[in-house]
mmCIF file of C-alpha atoms and ligand atoms in Angstrom:
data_model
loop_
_atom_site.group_PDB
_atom_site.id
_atom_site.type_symbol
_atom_site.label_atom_id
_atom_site.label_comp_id
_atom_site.label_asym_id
_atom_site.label_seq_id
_atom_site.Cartn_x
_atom_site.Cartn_y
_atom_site.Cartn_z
ATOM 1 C CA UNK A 1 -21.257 11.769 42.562
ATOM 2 C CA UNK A 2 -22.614 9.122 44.693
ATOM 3 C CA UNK A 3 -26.340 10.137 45.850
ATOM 4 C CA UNK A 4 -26.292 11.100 49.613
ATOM 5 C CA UNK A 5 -29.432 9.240 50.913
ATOM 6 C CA UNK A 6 -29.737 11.950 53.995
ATOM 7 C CA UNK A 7 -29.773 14.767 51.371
ATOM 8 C CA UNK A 8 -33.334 16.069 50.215
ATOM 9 C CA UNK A 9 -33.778 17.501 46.891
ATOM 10 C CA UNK A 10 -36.589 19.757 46.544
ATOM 11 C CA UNK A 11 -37.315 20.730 42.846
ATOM 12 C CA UNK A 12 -38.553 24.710 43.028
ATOM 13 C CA UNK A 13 -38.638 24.771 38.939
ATOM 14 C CA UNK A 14 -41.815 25.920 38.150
ATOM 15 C CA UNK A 15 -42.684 27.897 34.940
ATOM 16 C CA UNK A 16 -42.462 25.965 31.141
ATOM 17 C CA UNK A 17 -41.726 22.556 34.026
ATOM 18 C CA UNK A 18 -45.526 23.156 34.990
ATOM 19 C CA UNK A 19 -48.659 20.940 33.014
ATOM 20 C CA UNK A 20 -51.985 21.098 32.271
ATOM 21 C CA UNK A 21 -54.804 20.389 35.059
ATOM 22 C CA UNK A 22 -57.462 17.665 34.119
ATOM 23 C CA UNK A 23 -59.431 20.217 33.521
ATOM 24 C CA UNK A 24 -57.231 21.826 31.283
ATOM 25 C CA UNK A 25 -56.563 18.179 29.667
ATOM 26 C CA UNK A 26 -60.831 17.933 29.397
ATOM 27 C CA UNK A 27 -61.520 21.268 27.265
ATOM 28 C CA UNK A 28 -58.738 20.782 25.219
ATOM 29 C CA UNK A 29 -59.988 17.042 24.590
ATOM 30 C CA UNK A 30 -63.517 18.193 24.010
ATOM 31 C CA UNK A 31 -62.961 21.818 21.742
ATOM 32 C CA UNK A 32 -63.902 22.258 18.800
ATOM 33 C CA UNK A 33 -62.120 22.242 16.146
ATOM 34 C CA UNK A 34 -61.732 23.571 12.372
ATOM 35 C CA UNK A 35 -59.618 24.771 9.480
ATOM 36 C CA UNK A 36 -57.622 28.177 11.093
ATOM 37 C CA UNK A 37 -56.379 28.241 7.324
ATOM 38 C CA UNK A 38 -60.144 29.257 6.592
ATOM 39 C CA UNK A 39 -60.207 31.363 10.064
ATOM 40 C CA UNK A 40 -62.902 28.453 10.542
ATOM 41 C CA UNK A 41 -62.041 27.244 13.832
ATOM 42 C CA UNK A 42 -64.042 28.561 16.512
ATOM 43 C CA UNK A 43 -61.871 27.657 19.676
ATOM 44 C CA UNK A 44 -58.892 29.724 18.130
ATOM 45 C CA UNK A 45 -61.337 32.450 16.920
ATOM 46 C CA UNK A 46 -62.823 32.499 20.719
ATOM 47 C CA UNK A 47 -59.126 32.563 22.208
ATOM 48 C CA UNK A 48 -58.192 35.490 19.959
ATOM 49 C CA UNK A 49 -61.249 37.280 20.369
ATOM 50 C CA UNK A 50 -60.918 36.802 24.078
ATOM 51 C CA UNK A 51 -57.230 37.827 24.356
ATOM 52 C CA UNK A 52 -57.094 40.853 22.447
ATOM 53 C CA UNK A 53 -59.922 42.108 24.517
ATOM 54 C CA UNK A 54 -58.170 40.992 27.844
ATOM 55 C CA UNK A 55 -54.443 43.179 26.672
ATOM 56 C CA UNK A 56 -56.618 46.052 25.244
ATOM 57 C CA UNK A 57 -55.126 45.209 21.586
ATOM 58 C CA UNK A 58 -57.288 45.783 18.561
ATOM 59 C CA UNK A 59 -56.721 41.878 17.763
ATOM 60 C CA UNK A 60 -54.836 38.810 18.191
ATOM 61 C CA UNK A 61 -53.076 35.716 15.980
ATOM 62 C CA UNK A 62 -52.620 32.336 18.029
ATOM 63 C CA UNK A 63 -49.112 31.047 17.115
ATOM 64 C CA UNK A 64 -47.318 28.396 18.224
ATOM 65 C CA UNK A 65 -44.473 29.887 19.851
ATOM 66 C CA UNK A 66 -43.553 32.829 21.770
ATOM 67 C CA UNK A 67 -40.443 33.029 19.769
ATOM 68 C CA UNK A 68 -42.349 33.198 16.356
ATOM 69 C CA UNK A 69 -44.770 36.155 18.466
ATOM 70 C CA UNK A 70 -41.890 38.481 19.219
ATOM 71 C CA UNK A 71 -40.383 37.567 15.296
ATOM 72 C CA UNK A 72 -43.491 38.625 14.106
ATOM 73 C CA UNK A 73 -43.904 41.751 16.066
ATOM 74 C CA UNK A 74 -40.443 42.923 15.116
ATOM 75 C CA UNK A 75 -41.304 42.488 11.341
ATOM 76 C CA UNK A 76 -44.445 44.410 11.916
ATOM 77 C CA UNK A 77 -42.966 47.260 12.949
ATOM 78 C CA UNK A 78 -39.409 47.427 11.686
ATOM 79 C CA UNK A 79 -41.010 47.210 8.039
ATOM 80 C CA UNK A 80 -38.406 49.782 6.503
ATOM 81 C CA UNK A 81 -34.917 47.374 5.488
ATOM 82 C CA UNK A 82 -32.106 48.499 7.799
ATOM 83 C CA UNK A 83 -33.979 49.022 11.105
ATOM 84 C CA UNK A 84 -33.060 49.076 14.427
ATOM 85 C CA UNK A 85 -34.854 47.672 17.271
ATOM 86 C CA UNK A 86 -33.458 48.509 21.411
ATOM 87 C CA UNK A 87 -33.940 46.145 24.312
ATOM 88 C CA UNK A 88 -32.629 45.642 27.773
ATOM 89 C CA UNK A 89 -29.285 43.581 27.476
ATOM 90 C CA UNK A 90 -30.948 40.834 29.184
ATOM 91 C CA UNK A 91 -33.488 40.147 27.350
ATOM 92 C CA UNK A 92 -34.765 36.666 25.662
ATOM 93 C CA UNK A 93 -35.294 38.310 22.269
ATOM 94 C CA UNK A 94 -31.633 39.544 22.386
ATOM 95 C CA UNK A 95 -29.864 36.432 23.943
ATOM 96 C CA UNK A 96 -32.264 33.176 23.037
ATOM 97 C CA UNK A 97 -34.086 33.354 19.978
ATOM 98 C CA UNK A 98 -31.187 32.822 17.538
ATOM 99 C CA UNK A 99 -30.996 36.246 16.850
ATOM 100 C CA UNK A 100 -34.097 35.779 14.090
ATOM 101 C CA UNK A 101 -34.952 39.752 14.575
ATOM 102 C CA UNK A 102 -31.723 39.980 12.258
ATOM 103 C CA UNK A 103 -31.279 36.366 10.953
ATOM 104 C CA UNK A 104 -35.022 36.528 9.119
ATOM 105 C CA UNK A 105 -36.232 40.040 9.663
ATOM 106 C CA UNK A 106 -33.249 42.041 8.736
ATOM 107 C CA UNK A 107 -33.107 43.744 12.093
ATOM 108 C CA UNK A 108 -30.454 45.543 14.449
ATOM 109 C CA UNK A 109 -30.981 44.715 17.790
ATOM 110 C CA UNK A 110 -29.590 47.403 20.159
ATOM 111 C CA UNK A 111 -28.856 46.078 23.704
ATOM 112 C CA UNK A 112 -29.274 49.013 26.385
ATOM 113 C CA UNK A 113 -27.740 47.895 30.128
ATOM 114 C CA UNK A 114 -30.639 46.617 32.014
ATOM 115 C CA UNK A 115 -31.316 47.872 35.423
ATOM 116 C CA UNK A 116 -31.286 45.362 38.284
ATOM 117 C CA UNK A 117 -35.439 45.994 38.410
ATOM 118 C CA UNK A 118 -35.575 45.136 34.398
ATOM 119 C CA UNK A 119 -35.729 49.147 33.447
ATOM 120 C CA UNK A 120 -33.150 50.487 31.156
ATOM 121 C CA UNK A 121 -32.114 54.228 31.418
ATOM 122 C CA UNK A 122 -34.136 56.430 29.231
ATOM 123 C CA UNK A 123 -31.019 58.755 28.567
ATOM 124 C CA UNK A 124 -29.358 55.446 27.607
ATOM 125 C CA UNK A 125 -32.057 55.111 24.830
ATOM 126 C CA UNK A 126 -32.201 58.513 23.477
ATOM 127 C CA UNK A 127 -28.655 58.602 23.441
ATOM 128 C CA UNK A 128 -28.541 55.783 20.789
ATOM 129 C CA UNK A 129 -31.208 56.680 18.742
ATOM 130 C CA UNK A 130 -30.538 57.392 14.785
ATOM 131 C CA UNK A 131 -30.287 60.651 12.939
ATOM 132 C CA UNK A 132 -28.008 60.455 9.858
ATOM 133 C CA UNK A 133 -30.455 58.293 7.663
ATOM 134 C CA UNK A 134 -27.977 58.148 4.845
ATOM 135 C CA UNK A 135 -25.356 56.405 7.066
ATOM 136 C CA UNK A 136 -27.254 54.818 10.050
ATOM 137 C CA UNK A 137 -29.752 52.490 10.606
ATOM 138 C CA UNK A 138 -33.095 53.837 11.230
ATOM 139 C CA UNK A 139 -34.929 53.865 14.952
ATOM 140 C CA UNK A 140 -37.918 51.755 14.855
ATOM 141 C CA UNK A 141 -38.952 49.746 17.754
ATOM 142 C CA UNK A 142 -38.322 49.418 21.668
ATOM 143 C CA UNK A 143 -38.438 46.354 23.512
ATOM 144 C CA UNK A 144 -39.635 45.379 26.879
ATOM 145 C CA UNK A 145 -39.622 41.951 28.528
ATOM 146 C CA UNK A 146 -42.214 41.678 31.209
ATOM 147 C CA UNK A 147 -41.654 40.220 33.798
ATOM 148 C CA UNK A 148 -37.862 39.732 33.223
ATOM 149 C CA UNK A 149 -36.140 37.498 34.843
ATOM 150 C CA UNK A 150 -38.384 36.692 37.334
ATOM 151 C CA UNK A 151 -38.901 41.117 38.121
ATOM 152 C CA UNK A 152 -41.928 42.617 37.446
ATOM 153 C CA UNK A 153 -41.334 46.164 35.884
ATOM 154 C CA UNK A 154 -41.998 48.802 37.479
ATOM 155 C CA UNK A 155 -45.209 50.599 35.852
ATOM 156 C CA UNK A 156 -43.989 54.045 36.761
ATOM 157 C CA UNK A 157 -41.534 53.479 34.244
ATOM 158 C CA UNK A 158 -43.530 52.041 31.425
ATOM 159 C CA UNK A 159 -45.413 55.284 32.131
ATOM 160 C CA UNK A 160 -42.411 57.076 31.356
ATOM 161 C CA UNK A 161 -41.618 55.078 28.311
ATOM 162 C CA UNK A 162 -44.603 55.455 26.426
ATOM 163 C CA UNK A 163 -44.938 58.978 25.745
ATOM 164 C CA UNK A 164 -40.625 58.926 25.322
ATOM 165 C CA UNK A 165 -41.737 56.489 22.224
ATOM 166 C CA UNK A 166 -44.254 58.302 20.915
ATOM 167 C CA UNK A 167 -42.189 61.561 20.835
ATOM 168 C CA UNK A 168 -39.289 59.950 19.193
ATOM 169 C CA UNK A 169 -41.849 58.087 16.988
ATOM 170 C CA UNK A 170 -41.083 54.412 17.943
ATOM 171 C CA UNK A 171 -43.033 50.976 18.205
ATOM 172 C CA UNK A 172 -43.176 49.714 20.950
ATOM 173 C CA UNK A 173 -43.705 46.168 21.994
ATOM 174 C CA UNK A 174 -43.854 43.881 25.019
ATOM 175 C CA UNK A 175 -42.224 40.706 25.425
ATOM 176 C CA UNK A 176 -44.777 39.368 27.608
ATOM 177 C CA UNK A 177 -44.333 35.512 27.935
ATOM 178 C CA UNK A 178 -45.223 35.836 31.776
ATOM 179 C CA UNK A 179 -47.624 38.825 31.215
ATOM 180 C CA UNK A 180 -50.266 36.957 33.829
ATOM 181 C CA UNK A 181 -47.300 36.913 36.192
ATOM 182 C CA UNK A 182 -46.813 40.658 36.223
ATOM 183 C CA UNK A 183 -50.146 41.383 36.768
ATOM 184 C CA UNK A 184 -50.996 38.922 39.393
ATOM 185 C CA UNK A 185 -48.026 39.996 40.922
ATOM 186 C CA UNK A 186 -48.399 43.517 40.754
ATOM 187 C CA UNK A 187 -52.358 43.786 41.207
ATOM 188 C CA UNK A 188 -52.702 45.831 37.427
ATOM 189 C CA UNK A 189 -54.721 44.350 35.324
ATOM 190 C CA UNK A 190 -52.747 43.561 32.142
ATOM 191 C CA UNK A 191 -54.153 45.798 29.950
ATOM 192 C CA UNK A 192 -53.333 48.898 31.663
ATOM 193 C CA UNK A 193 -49.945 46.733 31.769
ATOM 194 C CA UNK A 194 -49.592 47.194 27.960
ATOM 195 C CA UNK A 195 -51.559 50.635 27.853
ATOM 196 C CA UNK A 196 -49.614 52.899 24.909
ATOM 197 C CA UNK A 197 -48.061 49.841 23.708
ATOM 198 C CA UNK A 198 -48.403 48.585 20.016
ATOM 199 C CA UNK A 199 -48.250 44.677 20.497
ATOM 200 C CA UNK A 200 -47.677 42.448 23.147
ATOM 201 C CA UNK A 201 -46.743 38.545 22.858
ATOM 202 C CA UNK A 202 -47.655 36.108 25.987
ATOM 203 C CA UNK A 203 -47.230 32.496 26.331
ATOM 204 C CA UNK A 204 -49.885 29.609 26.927
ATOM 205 C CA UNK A 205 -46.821 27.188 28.041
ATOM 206 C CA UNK A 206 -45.823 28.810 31.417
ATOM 207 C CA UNK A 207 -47.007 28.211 34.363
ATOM 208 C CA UNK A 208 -49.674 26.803 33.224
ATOM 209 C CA UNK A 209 -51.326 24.615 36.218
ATOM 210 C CA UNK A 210 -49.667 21.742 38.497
HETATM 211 C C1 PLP B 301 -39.308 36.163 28.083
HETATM 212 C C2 PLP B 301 -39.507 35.110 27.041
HETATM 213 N N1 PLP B 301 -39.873 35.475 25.815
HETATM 214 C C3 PLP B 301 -40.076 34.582 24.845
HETATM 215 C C4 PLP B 301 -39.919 33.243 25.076
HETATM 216 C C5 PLP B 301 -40.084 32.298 23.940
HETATM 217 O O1 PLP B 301 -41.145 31.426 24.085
HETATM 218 P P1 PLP B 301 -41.153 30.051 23.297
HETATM 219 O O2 PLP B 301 -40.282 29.110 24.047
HETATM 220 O O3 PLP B 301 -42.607 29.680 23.279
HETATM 221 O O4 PLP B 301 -40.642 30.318 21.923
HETATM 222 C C6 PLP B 301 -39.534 32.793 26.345
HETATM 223 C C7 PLP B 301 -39.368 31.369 26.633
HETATM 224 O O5 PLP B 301 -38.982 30.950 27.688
HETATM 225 C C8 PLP B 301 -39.313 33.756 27.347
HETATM 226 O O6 PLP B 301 -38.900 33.407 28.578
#
């Protein structure tokens, strides 16, 4: 296609497209720096320290990918072989993480038809959940992405959800690469976000600055 010279393109990407300020550049530049092996570097052990505290979570573990977060989440908690773990049909860990939940963890991953607001009907869930453990695989684990696809989820409903998994005895974990998002967007503080969950992954590579 030849370029039209009287057409304007204006590039709205925004999210993983954005980079570091100088700032940003500066303290990364000037940290300090140690063996994590050891637990011996401070600037990790401040980040974790300071993370956990800001998602209400007992601790944290810097990795290097949100990917490898939600893997190691769903090992965490699916830690019997032939579990099954539910999540909204739309969701990253279902459709773009190479399936690892079953490729490395072992892991059924049970899509439930996500609402247009990134909910997925309760009835839907308990309707799939496991009884026969001689012949099923066994209920472990719910997933939420938040925000998905750009939604914030609605925190009435994550009300909802977290006493459904603690009745039926499920984990529950958020997906939480744009966890900032959510609660800019919504005004909640992110750990009343995650309140009743059991982990919650977000990412240091969105939206990051300019
Ligand atoms: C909702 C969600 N979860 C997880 C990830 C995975 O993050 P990473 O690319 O760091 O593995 C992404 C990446 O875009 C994402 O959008």
């Amino acid at each position: 296609m030849t370029p039209n010279k009287h057409v304007k393109i204006v590039d709205l990407r925004s999210d993983t497209l954005t980079k570091p300020t100088q700032k940003m550049r500066e303290a990364l530049s000037s940290a300090e720096v140690g063996d994590d092996v050891f637990c011996e570097d401070p600037t990790v052990k401040v980040l974790q320290e300071t993370t956990a505290k800001m998602v209400g979570m007992e601790d944290a573990l810097f990795v290097c990918s949100g990917t490898m977060g939600n893997l190691i989440a769903v090992m965490n908690h699916c830690n019997v072989r032939g579990s099954e773990a539910y999540c909204g049909d739309s969701a990253h860990i279902l459709l773009h993480e190479q399936s690892g939940a079953a490729q490395i963890a072992g892991v059924n991953l049970r899509p439930l038809r996500n609402n247009i607001d990134g909910t997925f009907d309760l009835c839907e869930l308990q309707s799939k959940l496991r009884h026969d453990r001689d012949h099923e695989p066994i209920s472990k684990l719910v997933l939420v992405e938040n925000t998905i696809n750009g939604k914030i989820v609605p925190q009435s409903w994550l009300k909802e959800l977290v006493p459904f998994c603690k009745k039926y005895n499920l984990k529950l974990h958020m997906d939480g690469a744009r966890l900032w998002n959510a609660s800019v967007g919504s005004g909640i503080p992110a750990k009343e976000i995650v309140s009743g969950f059991d982990s919650v992954t977000f990412c240091l590579s969105k939206g990051l600055g300019m």
